[in-house]
Amino acid sequence: MPKPDHPEVTRARRGDLFDPACPTRLLLDRVGSKWTTMLVLLLSKATGELRFTELKRGMTGVSQKMLAQTLRSLEQDGLLDRRVEATSPPRVYYKLTERGESLAVPLRALREWAEANMADIQEHSRAVADHSGGDHRGEMP
Amino acid sequence: MPKPDHPEVTRARRGDLFDPACPTRLLLDRVGSKWTTMLVLLLSKATGELRFTELKRGMTGVSQKMLAQTLRSLEQDGLLDRRVEATSPPRVYYKLTERGESLAVPLRALREWAEANMADIQEHSRAVADHSGGDHRGEMP
DNA sequence: CGGGATCCATACAGATACTG
DNA sequence: CAGTATCTGTATGGATCCCG
């Protein structure tokens, strides 16, 4: 998730930082947020850099807060480069770093899987829900 | 996420179901939960089926509630097969469906990326945090 | 053993308002 | 334009109890 500061610390306080050595956990904590993945995917498509507003426009539904938060998170992780033009009004350009681009590869594979399978999954899911929902269930009196 | 019923409905009520057609969103809503991914990965490694307790043991830190919830979610999506032996005590075996196995492929790619890059990322992240934290910041008076 | 139901803490995400 | 700050609702995930 695009947590601003130190998620691990928070978790550590809870006493359940079970296996911090597992890198997959760490990655999923970041990829888990849909915006992180969408952002990487969006930037990996772009030829050059993209500005804040362009990104916001490309990611329908994201709030400026979430976008900024995700951007800072990716920047801190070294997956994103931020370039500021100190004009007025200022212009800020974002682009993936090499590492960021490399992350886009498995992410694209995931997206392809999603595009190939999610329709079936939704249908399956709905069918199951209908079955158990409309079969023998008595609604509230 | 392993939402029991209909996450889309909840979002729809909020009025911001921006682009429900995007399957990547849908997938990430499920993969986003770290347990979903871990579960698929764990089961894809297993030769045959695994029982509830074995799964719980393999996923350090998961609560039985989250495990059960994730299992139900995957089952409803048709990614998981559930087989009950009506003995006493009962035994329940889980294994991935074909589609579930196919999901494991891109997920494994993601894990490999994580194992190759997360250490660097963490270091980078920590270095940046240290820099901005101890450099020029005046703490509260 | 394999869960379902319930209660509860919180951290994640949205809306809004303010700055340079 | 490009954010930061605050306030708050709510879904998520954990703990616990209980049942077959």
Short mmCIF file of C-alpha atoms in Angstrom, two decimals, chain A residues 14-110:
data_model
loop_
_atom_site.label_atom_id
_atom_site.label_comp_id
_atom_site.label_asym_id
_atom_site.label_seq_id
_atom_site.Cartn_x
_atom_site.Cartn_y
_atom_site.Cartn_z
CA ARG A 14 1.21 -5.19 16.81
CA GLY A 15 3.71 -7.94 17.45
CA ASP A 16 2.91 -9.93 14.34
CA LEU A 17 5.64 -9.22 11.88
CA PHE A 18 5.84 -12.97 11.41
CA ASP A 19 8.13 -13.26 8.44
CA PRO A 20 9.57 -9.96 7.30
CA ALA A 21 12.21 -11.78 5.30
CA CYS A 22 9.68 -12.75 2.63
CA PRO A 23 10.07 -10.21 -0.16
CA THR A 24 6.82 -11.21 -1.78
CA ARG A 25 4.97 -9.89 1.25
CA LEU A 26 6.74 -6.61 0.95
CA LEU A 27 5.95 -6.31 -2.71
CA LEU A 28 2.32 -7.22 -2.24
CA ASP A 29 2.03 -4.61 0.46
CA ARG A 30 2.75 -2.09 -2.29
CA VAL A 31 1.19 -3.74 -5.31
CA GLY A 32 -1.83 -4.55 -3.17
CA SER A 33 -3.00 -1.00 -3.57
CA LYS A 34 -4.68 -0.89 -6.94
CA TRP A 35 -3.32 2.57 -7.63
CA THR A 36 0.28 1.46 -7.43
CA THR A 37 -0.22 -1.15 -10.09
CA MET A 38 -2.32 1.09 -12.28
CA LEU A 39 0.24 3.81 -12.04
CA VAL A 40 3.12 1.58 -13.07
CA LEU A 41 1.07 0.18 -15.90
CA LEU A 42 0.02 3.60 -17.07
CA LEU A 43 3.53 5.01 -16.97
CA SER A 44 4.98 2.00 -18.70
CA LYS A 45 2.70 2.66 -21.64
CA ALA A 46 3.69 6.29 -21.92
CA THR A 47 6.42 7.15 -24.38
CA GLY A 48 8.00 9.76 -22.22
CA GLU A 49 7.03 11.41 -18.99
CA LEU A 50 3.60 12.25 -17.69
CA ARG A 51 2.43 15.13 -15.58
CA PHE A 52 0.33 14.98 -12.46
CA THR A 53 -2.89 15.96 -14.15
CA GLU A 54 -2.29 13.61 -17.05
CA LEU A 55 -1.82 10.77 -14.62
CA LYS A 56 -4.93 11.76 -12.73
CA ARG A 57 -6.86 11.81 -15.96
CA GLY A 58 -5.50 8.42 -16.96
CA MET A 59 -6.50 6.80 -13.70
CA THR A 60 -10.22 7.33 -13.54
CA GLY A 61 -11.50 7.55 -10.04
CA VAL A 62 -8.30 8.25 -8.17
CA SER A 63 -8.34 11.14 -5.76
CA GLN A 64 -5.51 13.65 -5.82
CA LYS A 65 -4.58 12.55 -2.37
CA MET A 66 -4.26 8.90 -3.31
CA LEU A 67 -2.39 9.78 -6.48
CA ALA A 68 0.09 11.99 -4.66
CA GLN A 69 0.51 9.37 -1.95
CA THR A 70 1.11 6.61 -4.45
CA LEU A 71 3.54 8.75 -6.38
CA ARG A 72 5.55 9.54 -3.27
CA SER A 73 5.57 5.90 -2.31
CA LEU A 74 6.85 4.78 -5.69
CA GLU A 75 9.40 7.56 -5.71
CA GLN A 76 10.70 6.55 -2.33
CA ASP A 77 11.01 2.98 -3.51
CA GLY A 78 13.13 4.13 -6.43
CA LEU A 79 10.62 2.99 -9.01
CA LEU A 80 9.71 6.47 -10.13
CA ASP A 81 11.59 9.59 -11.18
CA ARG A 82 10.18 13.00 -10.40
CA ARG A 83 11.28 16.06 -12.32
CA VAL A 84 10.14 19.52 -11.37
CA GLU A 85 10.06 22.47 -13.74
CA ALA A 86 10.12 25.47 -11.45
CA THR A 87 7.96 27.56 -13.73
CA SER A 88 4.78 29.24 -12.70
CA PRO A 89 2.56 27.39 -12.63
CA PRO A 90 5.00 24.58 -11.88
CA ARG A 91 5.14 21.44 -13.97
CA VAL A 92 6.07 18.09 -12.54
CA TYR A 93 6.94 15.17 -14.75
CA TYR A 94 6.97 11.55 -13.73
CA LYS A 95 8.51 8.54 -15.37
CA LEU A 96 9.45 5.06 -14.33
CA THR A 97 13.02 4.23 -13.44
CA GLU A 98 14.69 1.16 -14.93
CA ARG A 99 13.56 -0.85 -11.97
CA GLY A 100 10.09 0.50 -12.32
CA GLU A 101 9.98 -0.58 -15.94
CA SER A 102 11.14 -4.03 -14.95
CA LEU A 103 8.26 -4.28 -12.51
CA ALA A 104 5.88 -3.41 -15.28
CA VAL A 105 6.71 -6.67 -17.03
CA PRO A 106 5.21 -9.13 -14.52
CA LEU A 107 2.44 -6.63 -13.89
CA ARG A 108 1.51 -6.67 -17.53
CA ALA A 109 1.39 -10.44 -17.42
CA LEU A 110 -1.03 -10.16 -14.56
#
